Amino acid sequence: MDLAVIVALDVVNGAASLFLLCLGLAIIFGMMRIINLAHGEFVMLGAYATVVSANAGLNIWIAMLVVAPAFVALVGLVVERCLIRFLYGRLIDSMLATWGLSLFIVGFVTTIFGNTTKGVPTPLGGFSVGAYRTSYYTLFLLAMALVAAGIIYALMRHTRFGLIARATMQNPEMAAKLGVNPARIYMMTFTLGAALSGLAGGLLAPVSGITPVMGAAYIAKAFITVVGGGAAILSGTVAASSLFGFINQLGAYFTTPVYGEVILFTSAIILIRLLPQGISGRFFKGQL
């Protein structure tokens, strides 16, 4: 019974972490149709912002929840204004440009911090379930995933910005005729996606080894989750991250983490083959 509880907590933690990791990409790729191959590097920048802020004496919670998303939002704003705004509607060009951007960010961060692994201590203690011990931070990640999902749902469904953003992504020409500035909406939406990526990096910093190349471990998993989720940026991402997080953690527990990744990618290939429109294309049509 104790073992079952620990396995369940690990599975929930894996699903929550995957959702946080994918939420920013779900907006940038799933909503804006920008193939952002620098998504992993945005996550990495959020993790480094947390490390630098915490080491400078800032409270770890402020570093994770404020500094990380704010810093990466600023980076995303600069990237959108200087690069991405010229690439809307050009999928291949955006893929090549963001691939080059990811290489630049990795090289730049490596020049500053080197190849050594950084980290911050987990801010919450642990608790025991029988003979097994785990951290309260796993529960905090689940809570943050639920909070983030709730905020994005409320923002996109019940605010003027959310309505205008969704309309602009679907038909920018019509939005422009109705007095909306599509360039400004694209800029704000991309910045929001970047901020969510930075938040994921900050939240995952205490449980991950932070290196300049850490983004490479996240990018493929994030893309298959967003693609597997389908067009619905929130319900699809929640469903796909829950499914793939469950498969990954369960596979890793009963085999090894490497085999867990193999099982995850194999399951994603099968899912996309069976549901080419993603989970939301079959089960959550018309939902956010």
CSV table of C-alpha atoms in Angstrom, one decimal:
chain,number,residue,atom,x,y,z
A,1,MET,CA,0.0,0.0,0.0
A,2,ASP,CA,2.8,2.4,0.9
A,3,LEU,CA,4.5,1.6,-2.4
A,4,ALA,CA,1.3,2.3,-4.3
A,5,VAL,CA,1.0,5.7,-2.8
A,6,ILE,CA,4.6,6.6,-3.7
A,7,VAL,CA,4.2,5.4,-7.3
A,8,ALA,CA,0.9,7.4,-7.5
A,9,LEU,CA,2.7,10.5,-6.3
A,10,ASP,CA,5.5,10.0,-8.8
A,11,VAL,CA,3.0,9.6,-11.6
A,12,VAL,CA,1.1,12.7,-10.6
A,13,ASN,CA,4.4,14.7,-10.3
A,14,GLY,CA,5.5,13.5,-13.7
A,15,ALA,CA,2.2,14.6,-15.3
A,16,ALA,CA,2.2,18.0,-13.5
A,17,SER,CA,5.8,18.7,-14.5
A,18,LEU,CA,5.1,17.7,-18.1
A,19,PHE,CA,2.1,20.0,-18.2
A,20,LEU,CA,4.0,23.0,-16.9
A,21,LEU,CA,6.8,22.2,-19.4
A,22,CYS,CA,4.3,22.2,-22.3
A,23,LEU,CA,2.0,25.0,-21.5
A,24,GLY,CA,4.1,27.8,-23.0
A,25,LEU,CA,4.7,25.7,-26.1
A,26,ALA,CA,1.0,25.0,-26.4
A,27,ILE,CA,0.4,28.7,-26.8
A,28,ILE,CA,3.3,29.5,-29.1
A,29,PHE,CA,3.0,26.4,-31.3
A,30,GLY,CA,-0.5,25.1,-30.7
A,31,MET,CA,-2.2,28.5,-30.8
A,32,MET,CA,0.2,30.7,-32.9
A,33,ARG,CA,1.5,28.0,-35.2
A,34,ILE,CA,5.2,29.0,-34.6
A,35,ILE,CA,7.5,26.0,-34.5
A,36,ASN,CA,9.7,27.2,-31.6
A,37,LEU,CA,12.7,24.9,-31.4
A,38,ALA,CA,14.2,27.3,-28.8
A,39,HIS,CA,11.4,26.3,-26.3
A,40,GLY,CA,13.8,24.1,-24.3
A,41,GLU,CA,16.2,27.1,-24.1
A,42,PHE,CA,13.5,29.3,-22.8
A,43,VAL,CA,12.9,26.8,-20.0
A,44,MET,CA,16.7,26.7,-19.4
A,45,LEU,CA,16.8,30.5,-19.1
A,46,GLY,CA,14.1,30.4,-16.5
A,47,ALA,CA,16.1,27.8,-14.5
A,48,TYR,CA,19.2,29.9,-14.7
A,49,ALA,CA,17.3,33.1,-13.7
A,50,THR,CA,16.2,31.2,-10.6
A,51,VAL,CA,19.7,30.0,-9.8
A,52,VAL,CA,21.3,33.4,-10.3
A,53,SER,CA,18.6,35.2,-8.3
A,54,ALA,CA,18.7,32.6,-5.4
A,55,ASN,CA,22.5,32.7,-5.2
A,56,ALA,CA,22.3,36.5,-5.1
A,57,GLY,CA,20.2,36.3,-1.9
A,58,LEU,CA,16.7,36.6,-3.3
A,59,ASN,CA,14.0,34.5,-1.7
A,60,ILE,CA,13.7,31.2,-3.7
A,61,TRP,CA,10.0,31.6,-4.1
A,62,ILE,CA,10.3,35.0,-5.6
A,63,ALA,CA,13.1,33.7,-7.8
A,64,MET,CA,11.0,30.9,-9.1
A,65,LEU,CA,7.6,32.5,-9.4
A,66,VAL,CA,8.5,36.1,-10.3
A,67,VAL,CA,12.0,36.5,-11.6
A,68,ALA,CA,12.1,33.4,-13.9
A,69,PRO,CA,8.9,34.2,-15.8
A,70,ALA,CA,9.6,37.9,-15.9
A,71,PHE,CA,13.1,37.5,-17.3
A,72,VAL,CA,12.1,35.0,-20.0
A,73,ALA,CA,9.0,37.1,-20.9
A,74,LEU,CA,11.5,40.0,-21.6
A,75,VAL,CA,13.7,37.6,-23.7
A,76,GLY,CA,10.6,36.5,-25.5
A,77,LEU,CA,9.5,40.0,-26.2
A,78,VAL,CA,12.9,40.9,-27.7
A,79,VAL,CA,12.9,37.7,-29.8
A,80,GLU,CA,9.4,38.3,-31.1
A,81,ARG,CA,10.2,41.9,-32.1
A,82,CYS,CA,13.6,41.1,-33.6
A,83,LEU,CA,12.9,37.8,-35.2
A,84,ILE,CA,9.6,36.0,-34.9
A,85,ARG,CA,7.4,38.9,-36.2
A,86,PHE,CA,8.9,38.4,-39.7
A,87,LEU,CA,8.0,34.7,-39.7
A,88,TYR,CA,4.3,34.4,-39.0
A,89,GLY,CA,2.7,31.9,-41.5
A,90,ARG,CA,6.1,30.6,-42.5
A,91,LEU,CA,6.5,27.3,-40.6
A,92,ILE,CA,9.7,26.1,-42.1
A,93,ASP,CA,11.4,29.4,-41.8
A,94,SER,CA,10.3,29.7,-38.2
A,95,MET,CA,11.7,26.3,-37.5
A,96,LEU,CA,15.1,27.1,-38.9
A,97,ALA,CA,15.3,30.5,-37.3
A,98,THR,CA,14.4,29.2,-33.8
A,99,TRP,CA,16.8,26.3,-34.2
A,100,GLY,CA,19.5,28.9,-34.9
A,101,LEU,CA,18.3,30.9,-31.9
A,102,SER,CA,18.5,27.8,-29.6
A,103,LEU,CA,22.1,27.3,-30.7
A,104,PHE,CA,22.9,30.9,-30.0
A,105,ILE,CA,21.3,30.8,-26.5
A,106,VAL,CA,23.2,27.6,-25.6
A,107,GLY,CA,26.5,29.0,-26.7
A,108,PHE,CA,25.9,32.3,-25.0
A,109,VAL,CA,24.9,30.7,-21.7
A,110,THR,CA,27.8,28.3,-21.9
A,111,THR,CA,30.2,31.2,-22.4
A,112,ILE,CA,28.9,32.8,-19.2
A,113,PHE,CA,28.3,29.8,-16.9
A,114,GLY,CA,30.5,27.1,-18.4
A,115,ASN,CA,29.4,23.4,-18.7
A,116,THR,CA,29.1,22.8,-15.0
A,117,THR,CA,25.8,21.7,-13.5
A,118,LYS,CA,24.1,24.3,-11.3
A,119,GLY,CA,21.2,23.8,-8.9
A,120,VAL,CA,19.1,25.2,-6.1
A,121,PRO,CA,17.9,23.3,-3.0
A,122,THR,CA,14.3,22.1,-2.9
A,123,PRO,CA,12.5,24.7,-0.8
A,124,LEU,CA,10.1,22.3,0.9
A,125,GLY,CA,10.9,19.4,3.1
A,126,GLY,CA,9.9,15.7,2.8
A,127,PHE,CA,7.5,13.3,4.3
A,128,SER,CA,7.4,9.6,4.8
A,129,VAL,CA,4.9,7.0,3.6
A,130,GLY,CA,5.8,3.8,5.4
A,131,ALA,CA,9.4,3.0,4.5
A,132,TYR,CA,9.4,5.5,1.6
A,133,ARG,CA,10.2,9.2,1.6
A,134,THR,CA,9.2,11.8,-0.8
A,135,SER,CA,9.1,15.6,-1.0
A,136,TYR,CA,6.2,18.1,-0.4
A,137,TYR,CA,7.5,19.8,-3.5
A,138,THR,CA,5.9,17.2,-5.7
A,139,LEU,CA,2.5,18.3,-4.3
A,140,PHE,CA,3.5,21.9,-4.8
A,141,LEU,CA,4.2,21.2,-8.5
A,142,LEU,CA,0.7,19.6,-8.9
A,143,ALA,CA,-0.8,22.7,-7.2
A,144,MET,CA,1.1,25.0,-9.6
A,145,ALA,CA,0.0,23.0,-12.6
A,146,LEU,CA,-3.7,23.3,-11.5
A,147,VAL,CA,-3.2,27.1,-10.8
A,148,ALA,CA,-1.6,27.7,-14.1
A,149,ALA,CA,-4.3,25.8,-16.0
A,150,GLY,CA,-7.0,27.8,-14.2
A,151,ILE,CA,-5.3,31.1,-14.9
A,152,ILE,CA,-4.9,30.4,-18.6
A,153,TYR,CA,-8.4,29.1,-18.9
A,154,ALA,CA,-9.8,32.3,-17.2
A,155,LEU,CA,-7.5,34.5,-19.3
A,156,MET,CA,-8.4,32.9,-22.6
A,157,ARG,CA,-12.1,32.3,-22.0
A,158,HIS,CA,-13.3,35.2,-19.8
A,159,THR,CA,-11.1,38.3,-20.7
A,160,ARG,CA,-11.1,40.6,-23.6
A,161,PHE,CA,-7.5,39.8,-24.4
A,162,GLY,CA,-8.2,36.1,-24.6
A,163,LEU,CA,-11.1,36.6,-26.9
A,164,ILE,CA,-9.2,39.0,-29.2
A,165,ALA,CA,-6.1,36.7,-29.1
A,166,ARG,CA,-8.0,33.6,-30.1
A,167,ALA,CA,-9.9,35.5,-32.9
A,168,THR,CA,-6.6,37.0,-34.2
A,169,MET,CA,-4.9,33.7,-34.4
A,170,GLN,CA,-7.8,32.3,-36.4
A,171,ASN,CA,-8.3,35.2,-38.8
A,172,PRO,CA,-5.9,38.1,-38.4
A,173,GLU,CA,-7.2,39.9,-41.5
A,174,MET,CA,-10.8,40.1,-40.1
A,175,ALA,CA,-9.5,41.1,-36.7
A,176,ALA,CA,-7.5,43.9,-38.3
A,177,LYS,CA,-10.7,45.1,-40.1
A,178,LEU,CA,-12.5,45.2,-36.8
A,179,GLY,CA,-9.8,47.6,-35.4
A,180,VAL,CA,-7.5,45.1,-33.7
A,181,ASN,CA,-3.7,45.5,-34.1
A,182,PRO,CA,-2.7,41.9,-35.0
A,183,ALA,CA,1.0,42.6,-34.6
A,184,ARG,CA,0.5,43.8,-31.0
A,185,ILE,CA,-1.6,40.7,-30.2
A,186,TYR,CA,1.0,38.4,-31.6
A,187,MET,CA,3.6,40.1,-29.6
A,188,MET,CA,1.7,39.9,-26.3
A,189,THR,CA,0.7,36.2,-27.0
A,190,PHE,CA,4.3,35.2,-27.8
A,191,THR,CA,5.5,37.0,-24.7
A,192,LEU,CA,2.9,35.1,-22.6
A,193,GLY,CA,4.1,31.8,-24.0
A,194,ALA,CA,7.7,32.7,-23.2
A,195,ALA,CA,6.8,33.7,-19.6
A,196,LEU,CA,5.1,30.3,-19.0
A,197,SER,CA,8.2,28.6,-20.3
A,198,GLY,CA,10.3,30.6,-17.9
A,199,LEU,CA,7.9,29.7,-15.1
A,200,ALA,CA,8.3,26.0,-15.9
A,201,GLY,CA,12.1,26.4,-15.8
A,202,GLY,CA,11.9,28.1,-12.5
A,203,LEU,CA,9.7,25.5,-11.0
A,204,LEU,CA,11.7,22.6,-12.3
A,205,ALA,CA,15.1,24.2,-11.2
A,206,PRO,CA,15.0,22.6,-7.7
A,207,VAL,CA,14.4,19.1,-9.2
A,208,SER,CA,16.6,19.2,-12.3
A,209,GLY,CA,20.3,19.5,-13.0
A,210,ILE,CA,20.7,22.9,-14.7
A,211,THR,CA,23.1,23.0,-17.6
A,212,PRO,CA,23.2,25.1,-20.8
A,213,VAL,CA,22.1,22.0,-22.8
A,214,MET,CA,19.3,20.9,-20.5
A,215,GLY,CA,16.7,22.2,-23.0
A,216,ALA,CA,17.5,19.4,-25.4
A,217,ALA,CA,16.0,16.9,-22.9
A,218,TYR,CA,12.7,18.8,-23.0
A,219,ILE,CA,12.0,19.9,-26.5
A,220,ALA,CA,11.0,16.5,-28.1
A,221,LYS,CA,8.9,15.6,-25.1
A,222,ALA,CA,7.1,19.0,-25.2
A,223,PHE,CA,6.4,18.9,-28.9
A,224,ILE,CA,5.0,15.3,-28.9
A,225,THR,CA,2.8,16.3,-26.0
A,226,VAL,CA,1.4,19.4,-27.7
A,227,VAL,CA,0.9,17.6,-31.0
A,228,GLY,CA,-0.7,14.6,-29.2
A,229,GLY,CA,-3.0,17.0,-27.4
A,230,GLY,CA,-4.3,18.5,-30.6
A,231,ALA,CA,-5.7,21.9,-31.4
A,232,ALA,CA,-7.3,22.6,-28.0
A,233,ILE,CA,-4.4,24.4,-26.2
A,234,LEU,CA,-5.6,23.7,-22.7
A,235,SER,CA,-7.8,20.6,-22.6
A,236,GLY,CA,-5.6,18.9,-25.1
A,237,THR,CA,-2.4,19.7,-23.3
A,238,VAL,CA,-3.9,18.6,-20.0
A,239,ALA,CA,-5.1,15.3,-21.5
A,240,ALA,CA,-1.8,14.6,-23.3
A,241,SER,CA,0.5,15.5,-20.4
A,242,SER,CA,-1.6,13.4,-18.0
A,243,LEU,CA,-1.5,10.4,-20.4
A,244,PHE,CA,2.2,10.7,-21.3
A,245,GLY,CA,3.3,11.6,-17.8
A,246,PHE,CA,1.5,8.5,-16.5
A,247,ILE,CA,3.2,6.3,-19.2
A,248,ASN,CA,6.6,7.8,-18.7
A,249,GLN,CA,6.7,7.6,-14.9
A,250,LEU,CA,5.2,4.2,-14.7
A,251,GLY,CA,7.5,2.9,-17.4
A,252,ALA,CA,10.5,4.4,-15.7
A,253,TYR,CA,9.5,3.0,-12.3
A,254,PHE,CA,9.1,-0.6,-13.5
A,255,THR,CA,12.1,-0.5,-15.9
A,256,THR,CA,14.7,2.4,-16.0
A,257,PRO,CA,14.3,6.1,-16.9
A,258,VAL,CA,15.8,5.5,-20.3
A,259,TYR,CA,13.3,2.8,-21.1
A,260,GLY,CA,10.6,5.0,-19.7
A,261,GLU,CA,11.5,7.6,-22.3
A,262,VAL,CA,11.4,5.0,-25.1
A,263,ILE,CA,8.0,3.8,-23.9
A,264,LEU,CA,6.8,7.4,-23.9
A,265,PHE,CA,7.9,8.1,-27.4
A,266,THR,CA,6.6,4.8,-28.7
A,267,SER,CA,3.2,5.5,-27.1
A,268,ALA,CA,3.2,9.0,-28.7
A,269,ILE,CA,3.8,7.7,-32.1
A,270,ILE,CA,1.0,5.2,-31.7
A,271,LEU,CA,-1.4,7.9,-30.4
A,272,ILE,CA,-0.6,10.3,-33.3
A,273,ARG,CA,-1.0,7.4,-35.8
A,274,LEU,CA,-4.5,6.5,-34.3
A,275,LEU,CA,-5.6,10.1,-33.7
A,276,PRO,CA,-3.9,12.4,-36.3
A,277,GLN,CA,-5.9,15.4,-35.0
A,278,GLY,CA,-4.7,14.7,-31.4
A,279,ILE,CA,-6.7,13.9,-28.4
A,280,SER,CA,-8.7,17.1,-28.4
A,281,GLY,CA,-9.6,16.6,-32.1
A,282,ARG,CA,-11.4,13.4,-31.1
A,283,PHE,CA,-12.7,14.1,-27.6
A,284,PHE,CA,-12.7,17.8,-26.8
A,285,LYS,CA,-13.9,19.5,-30.0
A,286,GLY,CA,-14.7,23.1,-29.6
A,287,GLN,CA,-13.1,23.4,-26.2
A,288,LEU,CA,-10.3,25.7,-25.2
